């Protein structure tokens, strides 16, 4: 099997890259390879499925805002349902520095300060009980901000849009194909045992899979947290670490009644971020909230192929913060749970998109792969073409080298959720 481009991974990043490559180069023979039985079965399918352009980094803002505009175009103009609802993101702040960050971001996108008296209609308490505050180290909510260019979406529907477009362009999909290794070969082989030697120029000649060897002129790794397993053996650093993330579906009469209500002139209850990073994502169709948190210190970087959710993590961590600030959910039952991973860029929280040899690596989305997915595909395509700047959907441009390694130039992202 020989291709012009072989893309490993059929999550949002792999699908977007395949779509944009084929859009610019209709003559390319492209394959998308994935070990799962169909597309978007890795961490794309386990996402909290929110979108926002509320980022402190200008780079993250450009990637997310342009992607959101493209998704809006697909749903509103093309009429393809992506399950996209602009329910907003409600940020509840308990300190001044966080408020200053939000006000700074408000210069780039529409953010509205919400009067604290309005939170009572959402069942949110501004002042937790004194004993709870003392034991848990919580503080009063001092300010609340509603981000308008934000909301929820359906990962399977977005992935299906890209997949169907790719199928229509005769891109090959090799599902159920486990990539085992990258084969490093000399550019000018001597047919001598032990090649490639250190003094030979090298390239990725092919990949080994459980269905045989696949060759390509260019390979794209859109493999999320699995990237290290392929790059480490050939001495390429992908600069990411895996972080387990969990979501818990909760429900009671209060949630059923309020989740679909237009409480702040949004399409439903907003995606809400509490102090300590705990959040609830509304799911109006299910009449539930999804609760989670981007826990950091104390959460190791270990990896297992099939991560399992931890019920006690909800009980002793997420629930404790929720019931402190939102008493009506204290009686909610957990009706479902799942776990996945962030491919975490631990340095600045922005994606890594770089080229080395004939390999393009796109990873390190740090939990915002879906909301930046379209732009990442465009940047990867620009790298394939050797372009210094990638043109995003809304006309904004971004230096391709800025998201690389050697000439990286991005600001640290302060809002990784």
XYZ file of C-alpha atoms in Angstrom, residues 83-378:
296
model
C -25.409 19.827 17.412
C -23.935 23.281 17.950
C -25.737 25.431 20.523
C -24.511 28.833 21.695
C -25.391 28.359 25.344
C -22.411 30.445 26.502
C -19.738 29.814 29.099
C -20.341 31.224 32.569
C -17.116 31.833 34.513
C -17.452 32.293 38.284
C -14.443 34.111 39.727
C -13.274 34.123 43.341
C -10.185 36.331 42.983
C -9.119 39.552 41.323
C -6.337 38.136 39.140
C -8.782 35.756 37.453
C -11.170 38.657 36.886
C -8.397 40.709 35.313
C -7.604 37.860 32.917
C -11.251 37.647 31.896
C -11.501 41.384 31.341
C -8.379 41.275 29.185
C -9.862 38.460 27.078
C -13.037 40.544 26.788
C -11.160 42.915 24.503
C -11.005 40.138 21.889
C -14.442 38.513 22.159
C -17.859 39.281 23.610
C -17.865 38.753 27.366
C -20.580 40.191 29.604
C -20.268 40.726 33.340
C -23.282 39.223 35.073
C -24.728 40.709 38.255
C -24.202 38.308 41.147
C -27.864 38.655 42.116
C -28.822 36.896 38.876
C -26.974 33.718 39.867
C -29.675 32.778 42.362
C -31.999 32.013 39.438
C -29.483 29.377 38.377
C -29.386 27.805 41.835
C -25.876 29.152 42.435
C -24.838 30.462 45.850
C -22.340 33.321 45.855
C -21.289 32.601 49.444
C -20.670 28.983 50.489
C -21.314 28.054 54.117
C -18.598 29.327 56.442
C -17.578 25.877 57.704
C -17.334 24.555 54.139
C -15.211 27.534 53.106
C -12.882 26.972 56.021
C -12.415 23.239 55.492
C -12.119 23.352 51.694
C -10.285 26.632 51.300
C -13.083 28.092 49.178
C -13.921 31.752 48.785
C -16.954 33.803 47.812
C -17.757 34.318 44.151
C -16.761 37.919 43.496
C -17.547 38.282 39.791
C -19.335 36.372 37.060
C -18.705 36.616 33.324
C -20.740 35.178 30.461
C -18.823 34.451 27.236
C -21.208 34.554 24.285
C -19.169 32.957 21.476
C -19.228 29.663 23.333
C -21.424 26.682 23.941
C -21.813 22.964 23.318
C -21.612 20.698 20.284
C -21.783 17.039 19.303
C -18.358 15.524 18.494
C -19.826 12.645 16.506
C -21.690 15.050 14.222
C -18.675 17.260 13.587
C -16.527 14.208 12.930
C -19.220 12.821 10.616
C -19.175 16.044 8.574
C -15.432 15.771 7.921
C -15.607 12.017 7.358
C -18.382 12.260 4.779
C -16.556 15.028 2.945
C -13.413 12.889 2.868
C -15.278 9.826 1.605
C -16.770 11.911 -1.186
C -13.222 12.863 -2.181
C -12.163 9.208 -2.368
C -9.875 9.301 0.644
C -9.150 5.770 1.848
C -10.062 4.918 5.441
C -8.239 1.947 6.922
C -10.099 1.256 10.141
C -9.206 -1.603 12.459
C -5.551 -1.069 11.551
C -3.125 -0.780 14.438
C 0.038 1.164 13.601
C 2.941 -0.488 15.404
C 5.979 1.571 14.420
C 7.536 4.160 12.141
C 10.272 2.779 9.909
C 13.293 5.043 9.703
C 15.304 4.491 6.510
C 18.209 6.236 4.759
C 17.338 8.616 1.932
C 20.120 6.998 -0.117
C 20.195 3.359 0.943
C 23.352 1.269 0.542
C 21.565 -2.028 1.191
C 23.924 -2.674 4.080
C 22.885 -4.288 7.399
C 22.329 -1.785 10.225
C 21.133 1.130 8.132
C 20.399 3.932 8.688
C 23.754 4.942 10.151
C 24.171 8.209 12.027
C 25.917 9.838 9.061
C 23.082 9.065 6.644
C 20.203 11.458 5.951
C 17.003 9.795 7.101
C 13.336 9.702 6.307
C 10.249 7.761 7.405
C 9.976 5.137 4.702
C 6.884 3.304 5.879
C 4.859 2.245 8.877
C 4.350 -1.240 10.209
C 0.758 -2.198 10.955
C -0.999 -5.388 11.922
C -2.320 -5.467 8.355
C 1.061 -5.102 6.706
C 3.448 -2.332 5.725
C 2.136 0.998 4.423
C 4.342 3.439 2.528
C 3.823 7.140 1.908
C 5.734 10.215 0.840
C 4.470 12.122 3.894
C 3.078 10.885 7.204
C 0.852 12.865 9.568
C 0.558 11.867 13.222
C -2.806 13.008 14.540
C -2.555 10.427 17.290
C -3.291 12.465 20.406
C -1.871 10.761 23.538
C -0.676 7.777 21.511
C 1.877 9.967 19.685
C 4.770 9.226 22.040
C 4.498 5.492 21.421
C 5.347 6.082 17.765
C 7.814 8.971 18.018
C 9.868 7.866 21.037
C 11.411 4.769 19.376
C 12.796 6.877 16.504
C 14.090 9.645 18.776
C 11.502 12.322 17.935
C 10.100 14.256 20.895
C 6.394 15.058 20.594
C 6.517 17.226 23.748
C 3.253 16.011 25.283
C 2.175 14.050 28.342
C -1.102 12.183 28.956
C -3.480 13.473 31.635
C -6.557 11.462 32.547
C -9.851 13.347 32.506
C -13.257 12.166 33.701
C -16.865 13.187 33.156
C -19.853 12.309 35.322
C -23.431 12.564 34.121
C -25.680 13.784 36.951
C -29.433 14.206 37.198
C -32.221 15.178 39.593
C -35.517 17.092 39.358
C -33.808 20.484 39.612
C -31.411 19.675 36.740
C -34.221 18.261 34.604
C -36.211 21.465 35.083
C -33.441 24.004 34.528
C -30.998 22.510 32.013
C -33.007 23.565 28.960
C -34.218 26.875 30.342
C -33.042 30.200 28.867
C -31.741 31.565 32.130
C -29.307 34.214 30.829
C -30.666 34.887 27.334
C -28.729 31.892 26.034
C -30.115 28.805 24.313
C -30.128 26.855 27.577
C -28.332 26.685 30.901
C -24.722 27.789 30.202
C -21.583 25.715 30.453
C -20.518 26.853 33.926
C -17.022 26.962 35.421
C -16.803 27.155 39.225
C -13.822 28.063 41.416
C -11.242 25.241 41.684
C -11.873 24.465 37.997
C -14.943 22.265 38.508
C -17.439 22.688 35.668
C -20.861 21.553 34.529
C -21.730 21.078 30.899
C -25.472 21.170 30.138
C -26.965 18.375 28.059
C -30.523 19.579 27.365
C -31.428 16.600 25.170
C -30.606 14.203 28.023
C -31.878 16.603 30.727
C -28.578 16.143 32.584
C -25.418 17.986 33.539
C -21.971 16.575 32.803
C -19.608 17.405 35.653
C -15.833 17.379 35.529
C -12.617 19.156 36.425
C -9.149 19.572 34.910
C -7.272 18.307 37.968
C -3.547 18.940 37.870
C -1.248 18.346 40.856
C -2.038 14.896 42.237
C -3.136 13.522 38.855
C -0.257 11.490 37.445
C 0.902 11.201 33.849
C 0.357 7.452 33.597
C -1.443 5.923 30.628
C -3.613 2.872 30.132
C -5.308 1.885 26.909
C -8.830 1.866 28.322
C -9.061 4.372 31.212
C -11.897 3.855 33.647
C -13.781 6.573 35.560
C -13.398 6.667 39.327
C -16.729 7.080 41.194
C -14.900 8.159 44.365
C -13.242 10.993 42.427
C -16.671 12.498 41.826
C -17.814 11.900 45.390
C -14.806 13.356 47.190
C -13.650 15.964 44.689
C -16.090 17.230 42.043
C -19.243 16.847 44.148
C -17.770 18.689 47.117
C -17.195 21.858 45.106
C -20.530 21.610 43.306
C -22.587 21.250 46.476
C -20.734 24.165 48.067
C -21.745 26.595 45.327
C -24.874 24.942 43.924
C -26.908 23.267 46.628
C -29.792 22.100 44.378
C -27.481 19.570 42.712
C -26.434 18.015 46.023
C -29.094 15.321 45.665
C -28.233 14.510 42.048
C -27.454 10.923 41.123
C -24.628 9.865 38.836
C -26.303 8.197 35.856
C -23.242 7.693 33.681
C -19.490 8.270 33.615
C -16.519 7.928 31.281
C -12.818 8.759 31.115
C -10.280 9.771 28.484
C -7.075 11.764 28.189
C -5.764 15.195 27.331
C -2.637 15.229 25.184
C -1.194 17.830 27.489
C 1.330 20.444 26.453
C 2.760 21.087 29.911
C 4.819 24.110 28.819
C 2.342 26.597 27.338
C -0.990 24.779 26.844
C -1.119 25.374 23.067
C -1.010 22.688 20.340
C 2.229 21.404 18.864
C 2.108 21.310 15.060
C 5.526 20.727 13.555
C 7.360 18.978 10.746
C 10.473 16.861 11.053
C 11.802 14.757 8.172
C 8.719 13.803 6.137
C 6.601 13.601 9.273
C 4.033 16.168 10.411
C 3.042 15.913 14.086
C -0.162 17.566 15.327
C -0.801 16.991 19.017
C -0.793 18.696 22.433
C -4.301 20.120 22.132
C -4.579 20.124 25.941
C -8.315 19.491 26.007
C -9.377 21.902 23.258
C -8.926 19.734 20.191
C -12.512 19.965 18.950
C -12.847 23.718 19.401
C -9.542 24.278 17.535
C -9.749 21.274 15.222
C -10.566 23.005 11.958
C -7.729 25.517 12.332
C -5.241 22.806 13.302
C -6.063 20.959 10.081
C -5.392 24.135 8.104
